Short mmCIF file of C-alpha atoms in Angstrom, two decimals:
data_model
loop_
_atom_site.label_atom_id
_atom_site.label_comp_id
_atom_site.label_asym_id
_atom_site.label_seq_id
_atom_site.Cartn_x
_atom_site.Cartn_y
_atom_site.Cartn_z
CA ALA S 1 -8.83 -9.37 1.22
CA TRP S 2 -6.75 -13.28 -0.04
CA PRO S 3 -3.63 -11.14 -1.82
CA MET S 4 -3.39 -10.50 2.31
CA ILE S 5 -3.23 -13.64 2.66
CA ALA S 6 -1.43 -14.64 -0.33
CA PHE S 7 1.19 -12.16 0.66
CA GLY S 8 1.71 -13.69 4.39
CA LEU S 9 1.47 -17.31 3.29
CA ASP S 10 4.71 -15.82 0.82
CA LEU S 11 6.62 -13.75 3.33
CA LEU S 12 6.60 -16.35 6.59
CA ARG S 13 7.53 -19.31 3.82
CA THR S 14 10.30 -16.98 3.31
CA MET S 15 11.17 -16.15 7.76
CA LEU S 16 10.75 -20.21 8.29
CA GLU S 17 12.86 -21.14 5.53
CA GLN S 18 16.13 -18.75 5.81
CA GLN S 19 15.67 -18.48 9.57
CA PHE S 20 15.25 -21.76 10.68
CA GLY S 21 15.88 -24.03 7.24
CA TYR S 22 12.65 -25.34 6.81
CA THR S 23 12.26 -26.39 3.39
CA GLU S 24 8.80 -28.36 3.98
CA PHE S 25 5.30 -27.37 3.82
CA VAL S 26 2.24 -27.07 2.49
CA ARG S 27 -0.76 -24.99 2.21
CA TRP S 28 -4.43 -24.91 2.93
CA TYR S 29 -6.62 -22.82 2.20
CA SER S 30 -8.97 -23.23 5.68
CA GLY S 31 -12.37 -22.85 3.53
CA ARG S 32 -13.23 -18.60 4.62
CA ARG S 33 -10.95 -16.35 5.01
CA GLY S 34 -7.82 -17.53 6.36
CA ALA S 35 -4.60 -20.23 4.85
CA HIS S 36 -2.82 -22.55 7.12
CA LEU S 37 0.89 -23.11 6.06
CA TRP S 38 2.40 -26.13 7.44
CA VAL S 39 5.63 -27.38 8.74
CA LEU S 40 6.43 -30.89 7.78
CA ASP S 41 10.28 -30.80 8.30
CA GLU S 42 11.17 -33.77 11.39
CA HIS S 43 12.76 -31.37 13.56
CA ALA S 44 9.61 -28.55 13.59
CA CYS S 45 7.41 -31.29 13.70
CA ALA S 46 9.51 -32.55 17.20
CA LEU S 47 9.57 -28.34 18.54
CA SER S 48 8.22 -28.08 22.39
CA GLN S 49 4.86 -25.91 23.74
CA GLU S 50 8.23 -23.47 23.96
CA GLY S 51 9.84 -23.63 20.71
CA ARG S 52 6.61 -23.18 18.77
CA ALA S 53 6.32 -20.05 20.71
CA ALA S 54 9.79 -18.85 20.20
CA VAL S 55 9.12 -19.13 16.77
CA GLU S 56 5.30 -18.44 16.35
CA GLY S 57 7.12 -15.29 19.12
CA LEU S 58 9.61 -14.47 16.26
CA CYS S 59 7.57 -14.60 12.22
CA ASN S 60 4.82 -12.65 13.92
CA LEU S 61 3.69 -9.18 13.39
CA ARG S 62 4.23 -7.21 16.87
CA CYS S 63 3.79 -4.04 17.03
CA ASP S 64 4.85 -0.87 19.32
CA ARG S 65 2.20 1.36 21.33
CA ASN S 66 1.02 3.68 18.51
CA GLY S 67 0.20 0.86 16.09
CA ALA S 68 3.24 0.07 14.32
CA ALA S 69 5.63 -2.80 12.94
CA ALA S 70 7.79 -2.95 16.48
CA GLU S 71 11.83 -1.87 15.25
CA ASP S 72 13.18 -4.85 15.24
CA LEU S 73 10.89 -6.30 13.14
CA LEU S 74 11.06 -4.06 10.69
CA ILE S 75 15.57 -4.87 11.37
CA MET S 76 14.79 -8.50 10.85
CA ALA S 77 12.83 -7.78 6.93
CA ARG S 78 15.75 -6.24 6.52
CA SER S 79 18.10 -8.90 6.88
CA HIS S 80 16.06 -10.53 4.98
CA GLY S 81 15.26 -8.82 2.58
CA LEU S 82 11.70 -8.69 2.91
CA ASP S 83 11.95 -4.73 3.56
CA ASP S 84 11.62 -3.88 -0.12
CA GLN S 85 9.39 -6.22 -1.12
CA CYS S 86 6.72 -5.82 1.55
CA GLN S 87 6.40 -2.09 0.06
CA THR S 88 6.54 -3.16 -3.32
CA PHE S 89 3.02 -5.54 -3.13
CA PHE S 90 2.04 -2.48 -0.76
CA ILE S 91 2.09 0.27 -3.40
CA GLU S 92 1.72 -2.09 -6.91
CA VAL S 93 -1.49 -4.56 -3.90
CA GLY S 94 -2.05 -2.61 -1.27
CA LEU S 95 -2.72 0.64 -2.41
CA ALA S 96 -4.08 0.17 -6.27
CA PRO S 97 -7.78 0.71 -6.75
CA ARG S 98 -10.19 -2.12 -6.25
CA SER S 99 -12.54 -1.08 -8.96
CA GLU S 100 -9.13 -2.46 -11.03
CA GLY S 101 -8.37 -5.44 -8.40
CA GLY S 102 -6.48 -4.05 -5.20
CA LEU S 103 -7.11 -3.14 -1.16
CA GLY S 104 -7.45 0.20 -1.84
CA LEU S 105 -5.93 0.87 1.46
CA LEU S 106 -5.26 4.68 1.46
CA ASP S 107 -8.06 5.78 -0.68
CA SER S 108 -10.07 7.05 2.63
CA ASP S 109 -8.76 10.13 3.88
CA ALA S 110 -9.17 8.18 8.07
CA ASP S 111 -6.87 5.67 5.97
CA VAL S 112 -4.85 8.33 5.30
CA ARG S 113 -4.72 9.35 8.90
CA SER S 114 -4.93 6.06 10.22
CA LEU S 115 -1.33 5.17 8.72
CA PHE S 116 0.11 8.72 9.90
CA GLU S 117 -0.87 7.55 13.51
CA ALA S 118 0.49 5.11 13.71
CA THR S 119 3.97 6.52 13.26
CA GLY S 120 4.01 8.87 15.91
CA ILE S 121 5.33 11.34 14.32
CA ARG S 122 3.76 14.72 15.86
CA HIS S 123 6.64 17.19 14.54
CA PRO S 124 5.64 21.01 14.06
CA LEU S 125 7.44 20.57 10.26
CA LEU S 126 5.28 16.73 9.39
CA ARG S 127 1.84 17.39 11.44
CA ASP S 128 -0.46 18.71 8.83
CA LEU S 129 1.26 16.07 6.18
CA PRO S 130 -2.14 14.02 6.20
CA GLU S 131 -4.46 17.11 5.08
CA ARG S 132 -1.67 18.24 2.40
CA VAL S 133 -1.33 14.00 1.21
CA CYS S 134 -5.32 14.35 0.90
CA ALA S 135 -5.93 17.70 -0.80
CA LEU S 136 -3.01 16.37 -3.33
CA SER S 137 -4.71 13.47 -4.93
CA GLU S 138 -7.40 10.50 -4.49
CA ASP S 139 -4.65 8.37 -5.80
CA GLY S 140 -3.40 6.05 -2.75
CA ALA S 141 -0.02 5.24 -4.63
CA ARG S 142 0.58 8.72 -5.19
CA ARG S 143 -0.70 9.90 -1.83
CA TRP S 144 1.99 7.38 0.16
CA GLU S 145 4.60 9.22 -2.31
CA ALA S 146 3.65 12.11 -1.40
CA MET S 147 4.65 11.25 1.93
CA VAL S 148 8.05 8.92 1.70
CA VAL S 149 9.01 12.48 0.17
CA ALA S 150 7.81 15.13 2.81
CA VAL S 151 9.30 12.73 5.46
CA ASP S 152 12.83 12.73 3.42
CA GLN S 153 12.81 15.73 3.35
CA TRP S 154 13.27 16.77 7.03
CA GLU S 155 15.11 13.67 7.52
CA ASP S 156 17.85 15.64 8.67
CA LYS S 157 15.68 17.15 11.50
CA LEU S 158 14.27 13.54 12.06
CA PRO S 159 16.26 11.00 11.36
CA TRP S 160 13.81 8.38 12.55
CA ALA S 161 10.46 9.77 10.83
CA PRO S 162 11.40 8.23 7.53
CA ASP S 163 11.47 4.34 9.52
CA ALA S 164 8.85 5.24 11.23
CA LEU S 165 6.55 5.41 8.46
CA ARG S 166 7.99 2.63 6.38
CA ARG S 167 7.30 0.53 10.06
CA ALA S 168 3.56 1.77 9.69
CA MET S 169 3.75 0.47 6.10
CA LEU S 170 4.86 -2.64 7.69
CA ALA S 171 1.97 -3.19 10.00
CA TRP S 172 -0.70 -2.96 7.00
CA VAL S 173 1.46 -6.14 5.58
CA TRP S 174 3.34 -8.27 7.83
CA PRO S 175 1.10 -11.16 8.08
CA ARG S 176 -0.77 -12.20 11.12
CA MET S 177 -0.18 -15.62 13.06
CA ASP S 178 -2.65 -17.63 15.18
CA ALA S 179 -0.58 -17.95 18.12
CA LYS S 180 -2.71 -20.48 19.55
CA VAL S 181 -2.75 -22.26 16.75
CA THR S 182 0.28 -22.06 16.24
CA THR S 183 2.07 -23.29 19.60
CA GLY S 184 -0.76 -25.36 21.55
CA PHE S 185 -0.76 -28.99 20.84
CA ASN S 186 -3.58 -29.24 22.15
CA HIS S 187 -5.90 -26.69 19.56
CA THR S 188 -7.75 -28.22 16.76
CA VAL S 189 -6.33 -27.65 13.44
CA LYS S 190 -8.43 -27.23 9.81
CA ALA S 191 -8.37 -30.65 9.14
CA PRO S 192 -7.57 -31.07 4.46
CA PHE S 193 -10.62 -31.71 2.64
CA SER S 194 -13.26 -30.76 5.17
CA MET S 195 -16.10 -28.39 4.48
CA HIS S 196 -16.46 -24.82 5.89
CA SER S 197 -19.90 -24.80 7.91
CA ALA S 198 -20.32 -21.08 7.25
CA THR S 199 -19.10 -21.05 3.63
CA GLY S 200 -19.94 -24.10 2.08
CA ARG S 201 -16.54 -24.00 0.78
CA VAL S 202 -13.65 -27.57 1.47
CA CYS S 203 -10.48 -26.75 3.17
CA VAL S 204 -7.61 -27.39 0.24
CA PRO S 205 -4.02 -26.97 -0.69
CA ILE S 206 -2.05 -24.56 -2.52
CA PHE S 207 0.22 -25.94 -5.24
CA ASP S 208 0.79 -23.12 -7.24
CA SER S 209 0.85 -19.17 -6.47
CA ALA S 210 -0.96 -18.23 -3.27
CA GLN S 211 -1.42 -15.27 -5.42
CA ALA S 212 -2.97 -16.59 -8.39
CA PHE S 213 -5.00 -19.21 -6.05
CA SER S 214 -9.52 -18.11 -6.20
CA PRO S 215 -10.48 -19.18 -3.13
CA GLY S 216 -14.19 -18.84 -4.19
#
């Protein structure tokens, strides 16, 4: 899961830079399966709990009742130039086979159905799309491409469908922030250079590319 964590760090930093003007960051590997992004700007450290909650509420993943990213999150991603960046990561890393170092997110037929279910598309024109896509190929990138093409073909009748598919994709790659750690003054934070009791790995800073960092 590290490629997803690393992408989330980069995306979140971009959001905080562009939306709030923060410039001083330190990234930490947690020692287990997550990461921490510390914001050290003076006006960030001085935020109240309510102010921190507002930042978290804006940047964190928000989903609709189907499990796709909320519509306002897609609008915000586009306003920051992150929409295409998310799709590129989804295709190049998320959909690459695990045997090639990817995440294989659409390798299974069940995952294809799950992604399509999140779109909320129930129209008869596209109801059987997951089955058609699964029969077409076992390659995740080709499956995604087929879904995009099929939905775009009916844009005149279902103008909201392409964005619904894009929002379903966003929900799979957008970072999940721990709200309590982000907003609470009384929440314990992993001490730098401490050892994680479950893995024996050390909480260390990430100075270079997060994608190139190896948790092992």
